[in-house]
mmCIF file of C-alpha atoms in Angstrom:
data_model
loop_
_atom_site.group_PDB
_atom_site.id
_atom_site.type_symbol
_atom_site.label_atom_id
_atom_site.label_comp_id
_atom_site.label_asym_id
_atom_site.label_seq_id
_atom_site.Cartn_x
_atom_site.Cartn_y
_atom_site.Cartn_z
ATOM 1 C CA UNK A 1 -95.322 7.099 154.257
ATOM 2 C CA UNK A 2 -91.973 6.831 154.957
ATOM 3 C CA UNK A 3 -90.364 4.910 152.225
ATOM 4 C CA UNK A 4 -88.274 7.565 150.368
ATOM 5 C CA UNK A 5 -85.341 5.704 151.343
ATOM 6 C CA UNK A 6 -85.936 2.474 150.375
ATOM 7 C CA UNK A 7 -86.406 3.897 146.476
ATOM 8 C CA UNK A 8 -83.329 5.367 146.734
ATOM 9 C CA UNK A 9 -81.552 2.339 148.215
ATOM 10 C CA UNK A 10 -83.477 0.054 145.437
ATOM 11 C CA UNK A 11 -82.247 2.435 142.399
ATOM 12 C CA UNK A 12 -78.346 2.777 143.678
ATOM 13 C CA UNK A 13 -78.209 -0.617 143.806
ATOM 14 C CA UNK A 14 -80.113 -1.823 140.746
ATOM 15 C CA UNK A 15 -77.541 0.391 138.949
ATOM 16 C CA UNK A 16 -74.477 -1.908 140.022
ATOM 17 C CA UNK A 17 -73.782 -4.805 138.387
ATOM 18 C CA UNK A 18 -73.689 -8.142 140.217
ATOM 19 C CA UNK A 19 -70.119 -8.315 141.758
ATOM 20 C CA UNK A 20 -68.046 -10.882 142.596
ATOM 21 C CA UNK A 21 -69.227 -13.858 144.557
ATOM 22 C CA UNK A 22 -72.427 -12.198 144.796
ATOM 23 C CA UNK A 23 -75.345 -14.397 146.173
ATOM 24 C CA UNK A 24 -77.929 -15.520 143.459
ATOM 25 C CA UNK A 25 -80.339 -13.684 142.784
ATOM 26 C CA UNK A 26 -83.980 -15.455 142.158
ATOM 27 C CA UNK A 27 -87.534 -13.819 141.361
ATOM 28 C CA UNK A 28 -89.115 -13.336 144.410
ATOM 29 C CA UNK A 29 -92.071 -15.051 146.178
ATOM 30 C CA UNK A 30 -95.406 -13.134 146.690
ATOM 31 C CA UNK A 31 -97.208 -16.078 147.179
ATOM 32 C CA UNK A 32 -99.635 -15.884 149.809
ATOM 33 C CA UNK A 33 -98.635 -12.165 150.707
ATOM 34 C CA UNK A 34 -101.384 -10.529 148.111
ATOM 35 C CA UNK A 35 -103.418 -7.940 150.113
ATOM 36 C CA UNK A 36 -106.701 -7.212 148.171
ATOM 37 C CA UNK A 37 -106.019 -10.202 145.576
ATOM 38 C CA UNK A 38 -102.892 -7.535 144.638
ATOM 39 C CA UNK A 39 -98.839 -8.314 145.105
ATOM 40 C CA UNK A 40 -95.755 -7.051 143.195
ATOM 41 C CA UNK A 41 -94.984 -8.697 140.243
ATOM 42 C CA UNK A 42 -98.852 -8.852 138.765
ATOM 43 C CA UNK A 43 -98.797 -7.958 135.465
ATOM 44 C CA UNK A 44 -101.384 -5.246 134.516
ATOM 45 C CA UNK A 45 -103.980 -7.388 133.252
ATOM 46 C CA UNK A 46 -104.004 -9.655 136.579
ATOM 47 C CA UNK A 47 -103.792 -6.711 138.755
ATOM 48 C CA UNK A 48 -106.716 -5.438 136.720
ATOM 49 C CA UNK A 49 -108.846 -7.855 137.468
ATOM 50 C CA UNK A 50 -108.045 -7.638 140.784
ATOM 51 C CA UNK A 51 -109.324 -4.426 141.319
ATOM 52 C CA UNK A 52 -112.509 -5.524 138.994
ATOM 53 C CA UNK A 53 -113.686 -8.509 141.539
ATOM 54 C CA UNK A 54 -113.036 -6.056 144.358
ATOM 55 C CA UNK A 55 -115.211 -3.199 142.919
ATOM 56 C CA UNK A 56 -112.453 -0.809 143.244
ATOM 57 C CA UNK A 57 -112.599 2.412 140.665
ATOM 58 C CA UNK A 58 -109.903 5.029 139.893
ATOM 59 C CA UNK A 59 -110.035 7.889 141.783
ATOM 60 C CA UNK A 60 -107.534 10.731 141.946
ATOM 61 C CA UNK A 61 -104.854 10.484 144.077
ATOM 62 C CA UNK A 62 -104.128 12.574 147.202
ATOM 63 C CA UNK A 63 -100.836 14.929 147.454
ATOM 64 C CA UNK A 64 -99.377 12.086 149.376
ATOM 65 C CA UNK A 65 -100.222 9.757 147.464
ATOM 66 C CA UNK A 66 -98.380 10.939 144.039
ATOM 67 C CA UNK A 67 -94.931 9.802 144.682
ATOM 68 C CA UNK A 68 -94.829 6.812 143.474
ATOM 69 C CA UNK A 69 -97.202 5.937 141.389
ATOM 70 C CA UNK A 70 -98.296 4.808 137.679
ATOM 71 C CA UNK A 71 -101.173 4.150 136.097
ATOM 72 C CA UNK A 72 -102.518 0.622 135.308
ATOM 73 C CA UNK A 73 -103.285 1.315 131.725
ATOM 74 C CA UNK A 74 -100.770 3.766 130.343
ATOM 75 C CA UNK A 75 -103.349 6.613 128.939
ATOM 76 C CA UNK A 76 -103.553 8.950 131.791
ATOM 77 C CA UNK A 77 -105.684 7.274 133.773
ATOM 78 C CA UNK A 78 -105.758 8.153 137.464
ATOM 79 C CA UNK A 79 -103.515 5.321 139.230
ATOM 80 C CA UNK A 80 -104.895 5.564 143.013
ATOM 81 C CA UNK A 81 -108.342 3.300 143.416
ATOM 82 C CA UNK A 82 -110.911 2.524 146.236
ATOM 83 C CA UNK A 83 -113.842 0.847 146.676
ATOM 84 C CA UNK A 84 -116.601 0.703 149.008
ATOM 85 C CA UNK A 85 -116.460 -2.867 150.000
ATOM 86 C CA UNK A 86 -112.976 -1.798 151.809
ATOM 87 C CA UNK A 87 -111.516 0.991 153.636
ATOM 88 C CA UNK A 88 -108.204 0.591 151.953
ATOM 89 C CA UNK A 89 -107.192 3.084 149.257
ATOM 90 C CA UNK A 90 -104.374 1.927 146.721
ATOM 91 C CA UNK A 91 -101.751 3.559 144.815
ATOM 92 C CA UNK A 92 -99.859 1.828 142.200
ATOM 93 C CA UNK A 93 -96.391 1.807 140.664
ATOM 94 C CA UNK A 94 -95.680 -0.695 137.820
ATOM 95 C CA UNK A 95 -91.713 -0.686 135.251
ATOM 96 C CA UNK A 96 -90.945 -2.019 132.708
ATOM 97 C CA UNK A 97 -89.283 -5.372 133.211
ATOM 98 C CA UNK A 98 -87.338 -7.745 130.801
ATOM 99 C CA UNK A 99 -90.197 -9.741 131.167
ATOM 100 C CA UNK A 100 -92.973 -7.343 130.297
ATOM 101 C CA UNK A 101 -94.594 -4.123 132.492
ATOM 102 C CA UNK A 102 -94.555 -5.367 136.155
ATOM 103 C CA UNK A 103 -96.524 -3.946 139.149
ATOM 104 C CA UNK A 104 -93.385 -3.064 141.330
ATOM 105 C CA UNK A 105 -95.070 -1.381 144.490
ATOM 106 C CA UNK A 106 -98.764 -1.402 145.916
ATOM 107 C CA UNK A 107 -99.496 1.346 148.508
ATOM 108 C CA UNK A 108 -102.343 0.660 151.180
ATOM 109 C CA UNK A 109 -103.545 3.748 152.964
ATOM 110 C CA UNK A 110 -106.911 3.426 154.742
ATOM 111 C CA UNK A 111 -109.326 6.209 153.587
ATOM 112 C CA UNK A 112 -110.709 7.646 156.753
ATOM 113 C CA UNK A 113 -110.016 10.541 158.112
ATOM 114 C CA UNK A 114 -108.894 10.259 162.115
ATOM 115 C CA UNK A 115 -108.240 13.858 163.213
ATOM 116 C CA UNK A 116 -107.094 12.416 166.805
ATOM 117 C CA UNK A 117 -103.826 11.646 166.536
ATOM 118 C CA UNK A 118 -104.062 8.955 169.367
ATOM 119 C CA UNK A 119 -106.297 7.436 167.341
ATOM 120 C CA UNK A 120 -104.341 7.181 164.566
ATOM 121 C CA UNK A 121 -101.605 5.217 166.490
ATOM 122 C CA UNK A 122 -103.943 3.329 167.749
ATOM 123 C CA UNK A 123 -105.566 2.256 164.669
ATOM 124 C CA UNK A 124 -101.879 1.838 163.250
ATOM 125 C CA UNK A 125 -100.839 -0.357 166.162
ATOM 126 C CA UNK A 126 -104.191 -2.077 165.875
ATOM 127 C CA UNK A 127 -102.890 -2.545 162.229
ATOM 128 C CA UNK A 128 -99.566 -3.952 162.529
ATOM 129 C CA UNK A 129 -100.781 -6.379 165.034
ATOM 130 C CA UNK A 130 -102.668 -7.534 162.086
ATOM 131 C CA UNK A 131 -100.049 -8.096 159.864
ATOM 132 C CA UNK A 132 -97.807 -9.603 162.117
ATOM 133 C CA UNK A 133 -100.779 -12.347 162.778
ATOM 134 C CA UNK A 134 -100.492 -13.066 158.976
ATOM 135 C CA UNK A 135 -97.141 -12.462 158.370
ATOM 136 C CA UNK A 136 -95.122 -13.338 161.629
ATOM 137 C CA UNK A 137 -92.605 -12.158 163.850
ATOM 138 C CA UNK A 138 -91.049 -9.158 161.217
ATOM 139 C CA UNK A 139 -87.713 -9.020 160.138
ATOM 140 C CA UNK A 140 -86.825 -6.029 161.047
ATOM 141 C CA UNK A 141 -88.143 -2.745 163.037
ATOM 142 C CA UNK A 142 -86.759 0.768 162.894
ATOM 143 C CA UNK A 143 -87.721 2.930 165.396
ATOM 144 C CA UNK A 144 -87.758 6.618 165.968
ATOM 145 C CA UNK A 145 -89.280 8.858 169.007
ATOM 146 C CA UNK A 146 -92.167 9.968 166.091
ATOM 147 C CA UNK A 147 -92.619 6.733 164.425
ATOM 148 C CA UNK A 148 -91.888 3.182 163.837
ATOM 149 C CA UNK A 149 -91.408 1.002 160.332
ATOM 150 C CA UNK A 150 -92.199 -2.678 160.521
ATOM 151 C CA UNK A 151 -90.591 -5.097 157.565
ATOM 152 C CA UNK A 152 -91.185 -8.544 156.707
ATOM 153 C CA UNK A 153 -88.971 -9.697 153.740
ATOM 154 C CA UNK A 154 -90.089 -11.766 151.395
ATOM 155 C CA UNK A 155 -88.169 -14.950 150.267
ATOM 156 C CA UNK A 156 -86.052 -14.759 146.996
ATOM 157 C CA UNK A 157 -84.710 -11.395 145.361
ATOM 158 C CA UNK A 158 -81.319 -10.095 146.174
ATOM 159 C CA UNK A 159 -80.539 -10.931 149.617
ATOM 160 C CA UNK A 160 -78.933 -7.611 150.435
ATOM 161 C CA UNK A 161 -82.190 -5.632 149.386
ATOM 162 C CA UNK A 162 -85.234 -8.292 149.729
ATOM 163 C CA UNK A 163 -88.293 -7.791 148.770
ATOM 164 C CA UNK A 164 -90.654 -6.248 151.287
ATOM 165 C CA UNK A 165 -93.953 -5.570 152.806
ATOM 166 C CA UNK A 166 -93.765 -3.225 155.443
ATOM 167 C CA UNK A 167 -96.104 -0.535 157.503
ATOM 168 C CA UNK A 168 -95.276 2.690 159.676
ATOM 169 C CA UNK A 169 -96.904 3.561 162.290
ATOM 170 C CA UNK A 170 -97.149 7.399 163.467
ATOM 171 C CA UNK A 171 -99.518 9.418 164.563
ATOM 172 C CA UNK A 172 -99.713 11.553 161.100
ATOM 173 C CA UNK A 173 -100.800 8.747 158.685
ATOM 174 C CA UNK A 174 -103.811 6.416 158.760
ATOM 175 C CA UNK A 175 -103.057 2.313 158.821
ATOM 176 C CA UNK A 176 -101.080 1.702 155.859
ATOM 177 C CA UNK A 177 -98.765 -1.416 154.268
ATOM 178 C CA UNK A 178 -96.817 -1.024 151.459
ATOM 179 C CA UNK A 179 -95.779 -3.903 149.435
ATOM 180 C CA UNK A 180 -92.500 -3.343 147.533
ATOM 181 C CA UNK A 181 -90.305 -5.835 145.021
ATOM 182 C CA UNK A 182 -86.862 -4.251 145.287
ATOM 183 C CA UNK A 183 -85.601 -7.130 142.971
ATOM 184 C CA UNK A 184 -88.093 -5.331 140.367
ATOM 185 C CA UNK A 185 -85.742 -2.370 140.036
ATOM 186 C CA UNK A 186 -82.881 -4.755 138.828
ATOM 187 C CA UNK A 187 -84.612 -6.373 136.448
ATOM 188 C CA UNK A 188 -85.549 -3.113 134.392
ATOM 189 C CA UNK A 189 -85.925 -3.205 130.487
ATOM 190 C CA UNK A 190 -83.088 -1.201 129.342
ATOM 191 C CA UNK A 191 -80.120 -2.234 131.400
#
């Protein structure tokens, strides 16, 4: 997925401090956005037993899937899961927060295998349509000859860099969402 630059974006500006007449800055609201019983800003045990009523299992994670992620418990466990009551694969990515160890992005990347591309953006279309049923109109689109990213922002956060959900749809990847807490990054132990 194409999300690269959103990490970057989220780390340059966690690393500012608040300037000026800077909006407030709340925690953000996940409520109601959970996909698989999992949002940002579970802590490991609650995501945990998400993933237990679910049946998911760890699994190893695919090349693309090793970017960003972090395993639940810290002892080398693998951090992608799936389960065969869904289609959806997940990859995890959790920080430490002032607050305690905080999942900060869930990946969604359905596990089939389309070898037709057209199928692929269909099933991604198909996808998005989806979301935007549950969701709403989005916030924002980018689009690009090869691909489009749809956002909807979540309420709170910083209002410069909400927090998101968002999914891309190509004809590379399988249907995917991503759910990401930008506000997450700012709220780091350490700073």
């Amino acid at each position: 997925m194409r999300y690269g630059w959103l990490l970057a974006a989220a780390l340059a500006v966690s690393s500012c401090g608040d300037e000026p007449g800077a909006l407030p800055t709340t925690r953000p609201d996940w409520t109601g956005a959970a996909i698989g019983g999992i949002a940002p800003l579970m802590s490991p045990r609650e995501v945990a037993v998400a993933l237990q009523r679910r049946g998911y299992r760890q699994v190893p994670c695919a090349p693309t899937e090793r970017l960003m992620v972090d395993p639940l418990n810290r002892g080398g466990g693998m951090p992608c899961y799936e389960s065969p009551a869904t289609a959806m694969r997940i990859s995890l990515y959790f920080l430490e927060l002032h607050e305690g160890r905080r999942l900060a992005v869930a990946n969604f990347r359905h596990r089939g295998n389309m070898s037709d591309p057209a199928a692929r953006s269909v099933a991604n279309r198909f996808y998005a349509q989806r979301l935007r049923r549950r969701f709403g109109p989005p916030a924002h689109v980018t689009k690009n000859p090869s691909f489009s990213i749809v956002y909807w922002y979540r309420p709170g956060g910083q209002p410069s860099l909400p927090d998101v959900i968002s999914t891309t749809i190509d004809a590379y990847s399988e249907p995917n969402v991503s759910l990401t807490s930008m506000w997450a990054y700012a709220q780091v132990r350490g700073r």
